[in-house]
């Protein structure tokens, strides 16, 4: 499929999402936050679990988790640990972390990596989670501001198109 056709396809998919700009943007924000958490096999579950009580769009929450993907998720783990370890005062030369990073770089299964992190002890888990929460917050807040405007714009464009079509039908 040509790139221009894909772009047009996704444009139409986004403009047809149901919900207010706030609900859609909040869903995306929750997804971005969950996507930045170093809990790779469970990011989607976290995004949905947060979207439900917040009455956010579950579809955009799922889309937001794509902020972490196979090309960059090892970076999120690396910086989640570094930031969390810095805040908690854990020495940076942690051998357990090096083995986890090695697993990530070798492309081992996400569930195996998650089990290695959990097995590393409370200090390592706390560093990962605290760093993930901090990084997730840093990325999630601007994603809301940007996406609420974009979703509002897309809905306004769709509303105008509907009005034009209705006016043409009335005049015909």
GROMACS .gro file of N, CA and C in nm:
model
  516
    1UNK      N    1   0.085  -0.117   0.000
    1UNK     CA    2   0.000   0.000   0.000
    1UNK      C    3   0.089   0.124   0.000
    2UNK      N    4   0.054   0.221  -0.081
    2UNK     CA    5   0.132   0.344  -0.088
    2UNK      C    6   0.125   0.422   0.043
    3UNK      N    7   0.231   0.498   0.071
    3UNK     CA    8   0.236   0.576   0.193
    3UNK      C    9   0.123   0.679   0.198
    4UNK      N   10   0.096   0.747   0.087
    4UNK     CA   11  -0.011   0.848   0.087
    4UNK      C   12  -0.147   0.785   0.117
    5UNK      N   13  -0.168   0.665   0.068
    5UNK     CA   14  -0.295   0.596   0.094
    5UNK      C   15  -0.305   0.557   0.241
    6UNK      N   16  -0.195   0.511   0.299
    6UNK     CA   17  -0.194   0.477   0.441
    6UNK      C   18  -0.221   0.600   0.528
    7UNK      N   19  -0.158   0.711   0.494
    7UNK     CA   20  -0.179   0.834   0.570
    7UNK      C   21  -0.325   0.875   0.563
    8UNK      N   22  -0.384   0.869   0.443
    8UNK     CA   23  -0.525   0.905   0.427
    8UNK      C   24  -0.614   0.810   0.507
    9UNK      N   25  -0.581   0.681   0.504
    9UNK     CA   26  -0.658   0.582   0.579
    9UNK      C   27  -0.656   0.615   0.728
   10UNK      N   28  -0.538   0.639   0.784
   10UNK     CA   29  -0.528   0.669   0.927
   10UNK      C   30  -0.591   0.803   0.960
   11UNK      N   31  -0.587   0.900   0.870
   11UNK     CA   32  -0.654   1.028   0.891
   11UNK      C   33  -0.804   1.004   0.909
   12UNK      N   34  -0.862   0.924   0.821
   12UNK     CA   35  -1.005   0.898   0.830
   12UNK      C   36  -1.038   0.818   0.956
   13UNK      N   37  -0.950   0.727   0.994
   13UNK     CA   38  -0.974   0.651   1.117
   13UNK      C   39  -0.975   0.744   1.239
   14UNK      N   40  -0.881   0.837   1.244
   14UNK     CA   41  -0.872   0.929   1.358
   14UNK      C   42  -0.991   1.023   1.360
   15UNK      N   43  -1.032   1.075   1.244
   15UNK     CA   44  -1.143   1.170   1.243
   15UNK      C   45  -1.276   1.103   1.280
   16UNK      N   46  -1.284   0.973   1.266
   16UNK     CA   47  -1.409   0.903   1.298
   16UNK      C   48  -1.414   0.845   1.438
   17UNK      N   49  -1.312   0.866   1.518
   17UNK     CA   50  -1.315   0.818   1.655
   17UNK      C   51  -1.428   0.888   1.730
   18UNK      N   52  -1.498   0.813   1.810
   18UNK     CA   53  -1.611   0.868   1.885
   18UNK      C   54  -1.565   0.912   2.023
   19UNK      N   55  -1.622   1.022   2.069
   19UNK     CA   56  -1.591   1.076   2.200
   19UNK      C   57  -1.556   1.223   2.188
   20UNK      N   58  -1.555   1.290   2.302
   20UNK     CA   59  -1.517   1.430   2.303
   20UNK      C   60  -1.366   1.440   2.287
   21UNK      N   61  -1.316   1.556   2.246
   21UNK     CA   62  -1.170   1.571   2.238
   21UNK      C   63  -1.102   1.541   2.372
   22UNK      N   64  -1.168   1.578   2.482
   22UNK     CA   65  -1.111   1.551   2.615
   22UNK      C   66  -1.100   1.400   2.639
   23UNK      N   67  -1.206   1.324   2.611
   23UNK     CA   68  -1.204   1.179   2.633
   23UNK      C   69  -1.098   1.111   2.547
   24UNK      N   70  -1.089   1.153   2.421
   24UNK     CA   71  -0.992   1.094   2.330
   24UNK      C   72  -0.849   1.128   2.372
   25UNK      N   73  -0.826   1.255   2.407
   25UNK     CA   74  -0.692   1.298   2.448
   25UNK      C   75  -0.652   1.235   2.581
   26UNK      N   76  -0.747   1.224   2.672
   26UNK     CA   77  -0.717   1.161   2.801
   26UNK      C   78  -0.680   1.015   2.781
   27UNK      N   79  -0.751   0.947   2.692
   27UNK     CA   80  -0.716   0.808   2.661
   27UNK      C   81  -0.576   0.797   2.605
   28UNK      N   82  -0.541   0.885   2.511
   28UNK     CA   83  -0.407   0.883   2.454
   28UNK      C   84  -0.303   0.912   2.561
   29UNK      N   85  -0.332   1.005   2.648
   29UNK     CA   86  -0.240   1.041   2.756
   29UNK      C   87  -0.216   0.923   2.849
   30UNK      N   88  -0.324   0.855   2.886
   30UNK     CA   89  -0.313   0.738   2.972
   30UNK      C   90  -0.230   0.630   2.902
   31UNK      N   91  -0.252   0.612   2.773
   31UNK     CA   92  -0.176   0.514   2.697
   31UNK      C   93  -0.028   0.548   2.689
   32UNK      N   94   0.002   0.675   2.668
   32UNK     CA   95   0.143   0.717   2.663
   32UNK      C   96   0.209   0.694   2.799
   33UNK      N   97   0.137   0.728   2.905
   33UNK     CA   98   0.190   0.706   3.039
   33UNK      C   99   0.219   0.557   3.060
   34UNK      N  100   0.122   0.472   3.029
   34UNK     CA  101   0.140   0.327   3.046
   34UNK      C  102   0.249   0.274   2.954
   35UNK      N  103   0.259   0.330   2.834
   35UNK     CA  104   0.361   0.287   2.739
   35UNK      C  105   0.502   0.318   2.784
   36UNK      N  106   0.517   0.416   2.871
   36UNK     CA  107   0.649   0.451   2.922
   36UNK      C  108   0.687   0.370   3.045
   37UNK      N  109   0.593   0.295   3.097
   37UNK     CA  110   0.623   0.214   3.215
   37UNK      C  111   0.703   0.090   3.172
   38UNK      N  112   0.801   0.050   3.253
   38UNK     CA  113   0.884  -0.066   3.218
   38UNK      C  114   0.817  -0.198   3.255
   39UNK      N  115   0.696  -0.216   3.207
   39UNK     CA  116   0.619  -0.338   3.234
   39UNK      C  117   0.567  -0.393   3.102
   40UNK      N  118   0.656  -0.410   3.005
   40UNK     CA  119   0.619  -0.435   2.866
   40UNK      C  120   0.504  -0.533   2.844
   41UNK      N  121   0.498  -0.647   2.900
   41UNK     CA  122   0.384  -0.730   2.863
   41UNK      C  123   0.252  -0.682   2.923
   42UNK      N  124   0.256  -0.585   3.013
   42UNK     CA  125   0.134  -0.543   3.083
   42UNK      C  126   0.094  -0.398   3.055
   43UNK      N  127   0.159  -0.332   2.961
   43UNK     CA  128   0.130  -0.192   2.934
   43UNK      C  129  -0.013  -0.171   2.887
   44UNK      N  130  -0.061  -0.257   2.799
   44UNK     CA  131  -0.196  -0.245   2.747
   44UNK      C  132  -0.298  -0.263   2.859
   45UNK      N  133  -0.276  -0.360   2.944
   45UNK     CA  134  -0.367  -0.384   3.056
   45UNK      C  135  -0.370  -0.263   3.149
   46UNK      N  136  -0.255  -0.204   3.176
   46UNK     CA  137  -0.250  -0.084   3.260
   46UNK      C  138  -0.324   0.031   3.195
   47UNK      N  139  -0.305   0.050   3.064
   47UNK     CA  140  -0.373   0.159   2.993
   47UNK      C  141  -0.524   0.145   3.002
   48UNK      N  142  -0.575   0.024   2.980
   48UNK     CA  143  -0.720   0.001   2.989
   48UNK      C  144  -0.768   0.019   3.132
   49UNK      N  145  -0.692  -0.034   3.227
   49UNK     CA  146  -0.730  -0.023   3.367
   49UNK      C  147  -0.737   0.123   3.413
   50UNK      N  148  -0.652   0.207   3.361
   50UNK     CA  149  -0.656   0.350   3.395
   50UNK      C  150  -0.766   0.424   3.317
   51UNK      N  151  -0.790   0.383   3.193
   51UNK     CA  152  -0.888   0.452   3.109
   51UNK      C  153  -1.031   0.432   3.159
   52UNK      N  154  -1.061   0.316   3.214
   52UNK     CA  155  -1.198   0.287   3.256
   52UNK      C  156  -1.245   0.382   3.367
   53UNK      N  157  -1.175   0.393   3.480
   53UNK     CA  158  -1.226   0.483   3.585
   53UNK      C  159  -1.216   0.632   3.546
   54UNK      N  160  -1.123   0.665   3.457
   54UNK     CA  161  -1.109   0.804   3.415
   54UNK      C  162  -1.207   0.842   3.304
   55UNK      N  163  -1.284   0.743   3.256
   55UNK     CA  164  -1.380   0.762   3.146
   55UNK      C  165  -1.312   0.818   3.022
   56UNK      N  166  -1.197   0.762   2.995
   56UNK     CA  167  -1.119   0.801   2.878
   56UNK      C  168  -1.143   0.699   2.767
   57UNK      N  169  -1.108   0.736   2.647
   57UNK     CA  170  -1.123   0.646   2.533
   57UNK      C  171  -1.026   0.529   2.545
   58UNK      N  172  -1.081   0.409   2.542
   58UNK     CA  173  -0.997   0.290   2.552
   58UNK      C  174  -0.920   0.266   2.423
   59UNK      N  175  -0.978   0.305   2.311
   59UNK     CA  176  -0.909   0.287   2.182
   59UNK      C  177  -0.785   0.376   2.175
   60UNK      N  178  -0.798   0.503   2.212
   60UNK     CA  179  -0.680   0.590   2.208
   60UNK      C  180  -0.581   0.553   2.318
   61UNK      N  181  -0.629   0.495   2.428
   61UNK     CA  182  -0.536   0.446   2.531
   61UNK      C  183  -0.450   0.334   2.473
   62UNK      N  184  -0.512   0.245   2.398
   62UNK     CA  185  -0.435   0.139   2.334
   62UNK      C  186  -0.335   0.195   2.234
   63UNK      N  187  -0.379   0.294   2.157
   63UNK     CA  188  -0.289   0.356   2.060
   63UNK      C  189  -0.172   0.425   2.129
   64UNK      N  190  -0.198   0.486   2.242
   64UNK     CA  191  -0.092   0.557   2.315
   64UNK      C  192   0.019   0.467   2.365
   65UNK      N  193  -0.013   0.340   2.391
   65UNK     CA  194   0.092   0.249   2.439
   65UNK      C  195   0.196   0.222   2.331
   66UNK      N  196   0.164   0.254   2.207
   66UNK     CA  197   0.259   0.232   2.098
   66UNK      C  198   0.378   0.326   2.106
   67UNK      N  199   0.380   0.417   2.204
   67UNK     CA  200   0.496   0.502   2.223
   67UNK      C  201   0.619   0.417   2.251
   68UNK      N  202   0.595   0.301   2.311
   68UNK     CA  203   0.706   0.207   2.326
   68UNK      C  204   0.686   0.098   2.222
   69UNK      N  205   0.788   0.074   2.147
   69UNK     CA  206   0.783  -0.025   2.041
   69UNK      C  207   0.917  -0.097   2.036
   70UNK      N  208   0.929  -0.200   1.955
   70UNK     CA  209   1.055  -0.276   1.954
   70UNK      C  210   1.179  -0.193   1.921
   71UNK      N  211   1.161  -0.078   1.860
   71UNK     CA  212   1.277   0.005   1.827
   71UNK      C  213   1.328   0.087   1.945
   72UNK      N  214   1.240   0.117   2.040
   72UNK     CA  215   1.284   0.207   2.147
   72UNK      C  216   1.256   0.160   2.288
   73UNK      N  217   1.195   0.045   2.306
   73UNK     CA  218   1.158   0.011   2.442
   73UNK      C  219   1.277  -0.018   2.532
   74UNK      N  220   1.388  -0.061   2.476
   74UNK     CA  221   1.506  -0.082   2.561
   74UNK      C  222   1.557   0.052   2.615
   75UNK      N  223   1.540   0.160   2.536
   75UNK     CA  224   1.578   0.294   2.585
   75UNK      C  225   1.491   0.335   2.704
   76UNK      N  226   1.362   0.304   2.696
   76UNK     CA  227   1.274   0.336   2.808
   76UNK      C  228   1.317   0.261   2.934
   77UNK      N  229   1.353   0.135   2.919
   77UNK     CA  230   1.400   0.058   3.035
   77UNK      C  231   1.530   0.117   3.089
   78UNK      N  232   1.622   0.148   3.000
   78UNK     CA  233   1.750   0.203   3.042
   78UNK      C  234   1.732   0.332   3.122
   79UNK      N  235   1.656   0.425   3.066
   79UNK     CA  236   1.641   0.554   3.134
   79UNK      C  237   1.546   0.548   3.252
   80UNK      N  238   1.451   0.455   3.250
   80UNK     CA  239   1.368   0.435   3.368
   80UNK      C  240   1.454   0.393   3.486
   81UNK      N  241   1.543   0.298   3.461
   81UNK     CA  242   1.629   0.253   3.570
   81UNK      C  243   1.727   0.361   3.613
   82UNK      N  244   1.790   0.427   3.515
   82UNK     CA  245   1.888   0.530   3.550
   82UNK      C  246   1.825   0.641   3.632
   83UNK      N  247   1.709   0.689   3.589
   83UNK     CA  248   1.642   0.798   3.660
   83UNK      C  249   1.595   0.753   3.798
   84UNK      N  250   1.532   0.636   3.804
   84UNK     CA  251   1.486   0.584   3.932
   84UNK      C  252   1.600   0.557   4.028
   85UNK      N  253   1.710   0.500   3.977
   85UNK     CA  254   1.827   0.473   4.062
   85UNK      C  255   1.889   0.603   4.113
   86UNK      N  256   1.891   0.704   4.028
   86UNK     CA  257   1.945   0.834   4.070
   86UNK      C  258   1.862   0.894   4.183
   87UNK      N  259   1.730   0.894   4.166
   87UNK     CA  260   1.641   0.951   4.268
   87UNK      C  261   1.648   0.873   4.398
   88UNK      N  262   1.657   0.741   4.388
   88UNK     CA  263   1.662   0.658   4.509
   88UNK      C  264   1.803   0.645   4.568
   89UNK      N  265   1.902   0.696   4.497
   89UNK     CA  266   2.039   0.690   4.546
   89UNK      C  267   2.104   0.553   4.534
   90UNK      N  268   2.060   0.476   4.435
   90UNK     CA  269   2.118   0.343   4.411
   90UNK      C  270   2.240   0.359   4.322
   91UNK      N  271   2.351   0.291   4.353
   91UNK     CA  272   2.469   0.302   4.266
   91UNK      C  273   2.437   0.260   4.123
   92UNK      N  274   2.491   0.331   4.027
   92UNK     CA  275   2.461   0.308   3.886
   92UNK      C  276   2.524   0.183   3.829
   93UNK      N  277   2.630   0.131   3.890
   93UNK     CA  278   2.699   0.014   3.836
   93UNK      C  279   2.636  -0.117   3.879
   94UNK      N  280   2.507  -0.122   3.894
   94UNK     CA  281   2.436  -0.240   3.940
   94UNK      C  282   2.450  -0.354   3.839
   95UNK      N  283   2.509  -0.467   3.882
   95UNK     CA  284   2.530  -0.582   3.795
   95UNK      C  285   2.401  -0.644   3.747
   96UNK      N  286   2.298  -0.643   3.830
   96UNK     CA  287   2.168  -0.698   3.791
   96UNK      C  288   2.112  -0.617   3.675
   97UNK      N  289   2.126  -0.486   3.683
   97UNK     CA  290   2.073  -0.403   3.576
   97UNK      C  291   2.146  -0.431   3.445
   98UNK      N  292   2.277  -0.450   3.453
   98UNK     CA  293   2.353  -0.480   3.331
   98UNK      C  294   2.305  -0.609   3.266
   99UNK      N  295   2.272  -0.708   3.348
   99UNK     CA  296   2.222  -0.834   3.290
   99UNK      C  297   2.083  -0.813   3.228
  100UNK      N  298   2.000  -0.731   3.289
  100UNK     CA  299   1.868  -0.701   3.232
  100UNK      C  300   1.883  -0.626   3.101
  101UNK      N  301   1.972  -0.528   3.098
  101UNK     CA  302   1.996  -0.453   2.975
  101UNK      C  303   2.049  -0.545   2.866
  102UNK      N  304   2.135  -0.640   2.903
  102UNK     CA  305   2.185  -0.738   2.806
  102UNK      C  306   2.072  -0.822   2.748
  103UNK      N  307   1.977  -0.863   2.832
  103UNK     CA  308   1.862  -0.939   2.784
  103UNK      C  309   1.781  -0.856   2.684
  104UNK      N  310   1.765  -0.729   2.715
  104UNK     CA  311   1.688  -0.640   2.627
  104UNK      C  312   1.759  -0.627   2.493
  105UNK      N  313   1.889  -0.604   2.496
  105UNK     CA  314   1.965  -0.585   2.373
  105UNK      C  315   1.972  -0.712   2.289
  106UNK      N  316   1.967  -0.829   2.353
  106UNK     CA  317   1.967  -0.955   2.279
  106UNK      C  318   1.829  -0.987   2.221
  107UNK      N  319   1.729  -0.910   2.260
  107UNK     CA  320   1.594  -0.932   2.207
  107UNK      C  321   1.522  -1.048   2.271
  108UNK      N  322   1.550  -1.074   2.396
  108UNK     CA  323   1.482  -1.185   2.464
  108UNK      C  324   1.335  -1.149   2.488
  109UNK      N  325   1.257  -1.247   2.522
  109UNK     CA  326   1.113  -1.231   2.539
  109UNK      C  327   1.082  -1.129   2.650
  110UNK      N  328   0.984  -1.039   2.627
  110UNK     CA  329   0.948  -0.940   2.729
  110UNK      C  330   0.910  -1.002   2.863
  111UNK      N  331   0.842  -1.116   2.861
  111UNK     CA  332   0.802  -1.179   2.986
  111UNK      C  333   0.924  -1.227   3.064
  112UNK      N  334   1.025  -1.278   2.994
  112UNK     CA  335   1.148  -1.321   3.060
  112UNK      C  336   1.219  -1.202   3.124
  113UNK      N  337   1.218  -1.089   3.054
  113UNK     CA  338   1.282  -0.968   3.107
  113UNK      C  339   1.206  -0.919   3.230
  114UNK      N  340   1.073  -0.921   3.223
  114UNK     CA  341   0.991  -0.879   3.338
  114UNK      C  342   1.019  -0.969   3.458
  115UNK      N  343   1.030  -1.099   3.435
  115UNK     CA  344   1.058  -1.190   3.546
  115UNK      C  345   1.198  -1.167   3.604
  116UNK      N  346   1.294  -1.132   3.519
  116UNK     CA  347   1.430  -1.101   3.566
  116UNK      C  348   1.427  -0.975   3.654
  117UNK      N  349   1.350  -0.875   3.612
  117UNK     CA  350   1.340  -0.752   3.691
  117UNK      C  351   1.276  -0.782   3.826
  118UNK      N  352   1.166  -0.857   3.823
  118UNK     CA  353   1.099  -0.890   3.949
  118UNK      C  354   1.189  -0.973   4.041
  119UNK      N  355   1.269  -1.059   3.982
  119UNK     CA  356   1.359  -1.141   4.061
  119UNK      C  357   1.481  -1.066   4.113
  120UNK      N  358   1.504  -0.946   4.062
  120UNK     CA  359   1.622  -0.869   4.101
  120UNK      C  360   1.608  -0.806   4.239
  121UNK      N  361   1.488  -0.802   4.291
  121UNK     CA  362   1.469  -0.746   4.424
  121UNK      C  363   1.395  -0.614   4.422
  122UNK      N  364   1.351  -0.576   4.539
  122UNK     CA  365   1.268  -0.458   4.555
  122UNK      C  366   1.334  -0.328   4.514
  123UNK      N  367   1.464  -0.316   4.539
  123UNK     CA  368   1.535  -0.193   4.507
  123UNK      C  369   1.538  -0.170   4.355
  124UNK      N  370   1.564  -0.275   4.279
  124UNK     CA  371   1.569  -0.264   4.133
  124UNK      C  372   1.430  -0.238   4.077
  125UNK      N  373   1.329  -0.311   4.128
  125UNK     CA  374   1.192  -0.291   4.083
  125UNK      C  375   1.148  -0.147   4.112
  126UNK      N  376   1.180  -0.098   4.231
  126UNK     CA  377   1.143   0.039   4.268
  126UNK      C  378   1.210   0.141   4.176
  127UNK      N  379   1.337   0.117   4.142
  127UNK     CA  380   1.406   0.210   4.052
  127UNK      C  381   1.339   0.212   3.915
  128UNK      N  382   1.307   0.093   3.861
  128UNK     CA  383   1.240   0.087   3.731
  128UNK      C  384   1.105   0.158   3.736
  129UNK      N  385   1.024   0.127   3.836
  129UNK     CA  386   0.889   0.183   3.842
  129UNK      C  387   0.890   0.334   3.866
  130UNK      N  388   0.974   0.380   3.957
  130UNK     CA  389   0.981   0.524   3.983
  130UNK      C  390   1.028   0.599   3.859
  131UNK      N  391   1.131   0.547   3.795
  131UNK     CA  392   1.179   0.609   3.671
  131UNK      C  393   1.072   0.607   3.563
  132UNK      N  394   0.999   0.495   3.551
  132UNK     CA  395   0.892   0.486   3.452
  132UNK      C  396   0.780   0.584   3.479
  133UNK      N  397   0.744   0.600   3.606
  133UNK     CA  398   0.639   0.696   3.642
  133UNK      C  399   0.684   0.837   3.606
  134UNK      N  400   0.810   0.869   3.634
  134UNK     CA  401   0.860   1.004   3.604
  134UNK      C  402   0.865   1.029   3.454
  135UNK      N  403   0.919   0.934   3.378
  135UNK     CA  404   0.927   0.949   3.232
  135UNK      C  405   0.787   0.951   3.173
  136UNK      N  406   0.699   0.863   3.221
  136UNK     CA  407   0.562   0.860   3.172
  136UNK      C  408   0.490   0.991   3.194
  137UNK      N  409   0.511   1.052   3.309
  137UNK     CA  410   0.448   1.181   3.337
  137UNK      C  411   0.502   1.290   3.245
  138UNK      N  412   0.632   1.289   3.223
  138UNK     CA  413   0.694   1.390   3.137
  138UNK      C  414   0.641   1.381   2.994
  139UNK      N  415   0.618   1.260   2.944
  139UNK     CA  416   0.566   1.245   2.808
  139UNK      C  417   0.414   1.258   2.802
  140UNK      N  418   0.344   1.217   2.907
  140UNK     CA  419   0.198   1.215   2.904
  140UNK      C  420   0.138   1.356   2.908
  141UNK      N  421   0.193   1.443   2.989
  141UNK     CA  422   0.134   1.577   3.003
  141UNK      C  423   0.132   1.655   2.870
  142UNK      N  424   0.243   1.665   2.798
  142UNK     CA  425   0.235   1.735   2.669
  142UNK      C  426   0.149   1.660   2.567
  143UNK      N  427   0.142   1.526   2.578
  143UNK     CA  428   0.059   1.453   2.482
  143UNK      C  429  -0.087   1.491   2.498
  144UNK      N  430  -0.132   1.520   2.619
  144UNK     CA  431  -0.270   1.563   2.639
  144UNK      C  432  -0.293   1.699   2.574
  145UNK      N  433  -0.206   1.792   2.602
  145UNK     CA  434  -0.222   1.929   2.550
  145UNK      C  435  -0.226   1.929   2.397
  146UNK      N  436  -0.137   1.853   2.337
  146UNK     CA  437  -0.130   1.848   2.190
  146UNK      C  438  -0.250   1.774   2.133
  147UNK      N  439  -0.281   1.656   2.190
  147UNK     CA  440  -0.386   1.573   2.130
  147UNK      C  441  -0.525   1.628   2.152
  148UNK      N  442  -0.551   1.700   2.260
  148UNK     CA  443  -0.686   1.756   2.278
  148UNK      C  444  -0.714   1.859   2.169
  149UNK      N  445  -0.613   1.932   2.131
  149UNK     CA  446  -0.630   2.029   2.021
  149UNK      C  447  -0.645   1.958   1.887
  150UNK      N  448  -0.564   1.855   1.865
  150UNK     CA  449  -0.573   1.782   1.738
  150UNK      C  450  -0.709   1.713   1.723
  151UNK      N  451  -0.755   1.646   1.828
  151UNK     CA  452  -0.885   1.580   1.819
  151UNK      C  453  -0.996   1.682   1.800
  152UNK      N  454  -0.985   1.797   1.865
  152UNK     CA  455  -1.083   1.903   1.844
  152UNK      C  456  -1.082   1.953   1.700
  153UNK      N  457  -0.964   1.968   1.645
  153UNK     CA  458  -0.950   2.012   1.506
  153UNK      C  459  -1.011   1.910   1.411
  154UNK      N  460  -0.978   1.782   1.430
  154UNK     CA  461  -1.032   1.677   1.343
  154UNK      C  462  -1.184   1.671   1.351
  155UNK      N  463  -1.239   1.685   1.470
  155UNK     CA  464  -1.384   1.681   1.484
  155UNK      C  465  -1.450   1.802   1.420
  156UNK      N  466  -1.386   1.916   1.428
  156UNK     CA  467  -1.439   2.037   1.363
  156UNK      C  468  -1.439   2.021   1.211
  157UNK      N  469  -1.332   1.966   1.156
  157UNK     CA  470  -1.325   1.941   1.012
  157UNK      C  471  -1.437   1.846   0.970
  158UNK      N  472  -1.457   1.741   1.047
  158UNK     CA  473  -1.563   1.645   1.015
  158UNK      C  474  -1.701   1.710   1.023
  159UNK      N  475  -1.723   1.794   1.125
  159UNK     CA  476  -1.852   1.863   1.140
  159UNK      C  477  -1.879   1.953   1.020
  160UNK      N  478  -1.776   2.027   0.977
  160UNK     CA  479  -1.793   2.116   0.861
  160UNK      C  480  -1.826   2.038   0.734
  161UNK      N  481  -1.760   1.924   0.715
  161UNK     CA  482  -1.789   1.841   0.597
  161UNK      C  483  -1.933   1.793   0.599
  162UNK      N  484  -1.980   1.751   0.715
  162UNK     CA  485  -2.119   1.707   0.727
  162UNK      C  486  -2.215   1.820   0.694
  163UNK      N  487  -2.187   1.939   0.743
  163UNK     CA  488  -2.274   2.054   0.716
  163UNK      C  489  -2.277   2.087   0.568
  164UNK      N  490  -2.161   2.081   0.502
  164UNK     CA  491  -2.156   2.107   0.358
  164UNK      C  492  -2.239   2.005   0.281
  165UNK      N  493  -2.224   1.878   0.317
  165UNK     CA  494  -2.302   1.773   0.249
  165UNK      C  495  -2.450   1.793   0.272
  166UNK      N  496  -2.489   1.827   0.393
  166UNK     CA  497  -2.630   1.849   0.424
  166UNK      C  498  -2.684   1.969   0.346
  167UNK      N  499  -2.604   2.074   0.334
  167UNK     CA  500  -2.648   2.193   0.260
  167UNK      C  501  -2.663   2.160   0.113
  168UNK      N  502  -2.573   2.078   0.058
  168UNK     CA  503  -2.586   2.039  -0.083
  168UNK      C  504  -2.710   1.954  -0.105
  169UNK      N  505  -2.742   1.867  -0.013
  169UNK     CA  506  -2.861   1.783  -0.027
  169UNK      C  507  -2.988   1.867  -0.021
  170UNK      N  508  -2.989   1.967   0.068
  170UNK     CA  509  -3.106   2.054   0.080
  170UNK      C  510  -3.128   2.138  -0.045
  171UNK      N  511  -3.017   2.182  -0.106
  171UNK     CA  512  -3.028   2.269  -0.224
  171UNK      C  513  -3.056   2.188  -0.351
  172UNK      N  514  -3.032   2.061  -0.350
  172UNK     CA  515  -3.053   1.978  -0.471
  172UNK      C  516  -3.196   1.935  -0.489
   0.00000   0.00000   0.00000
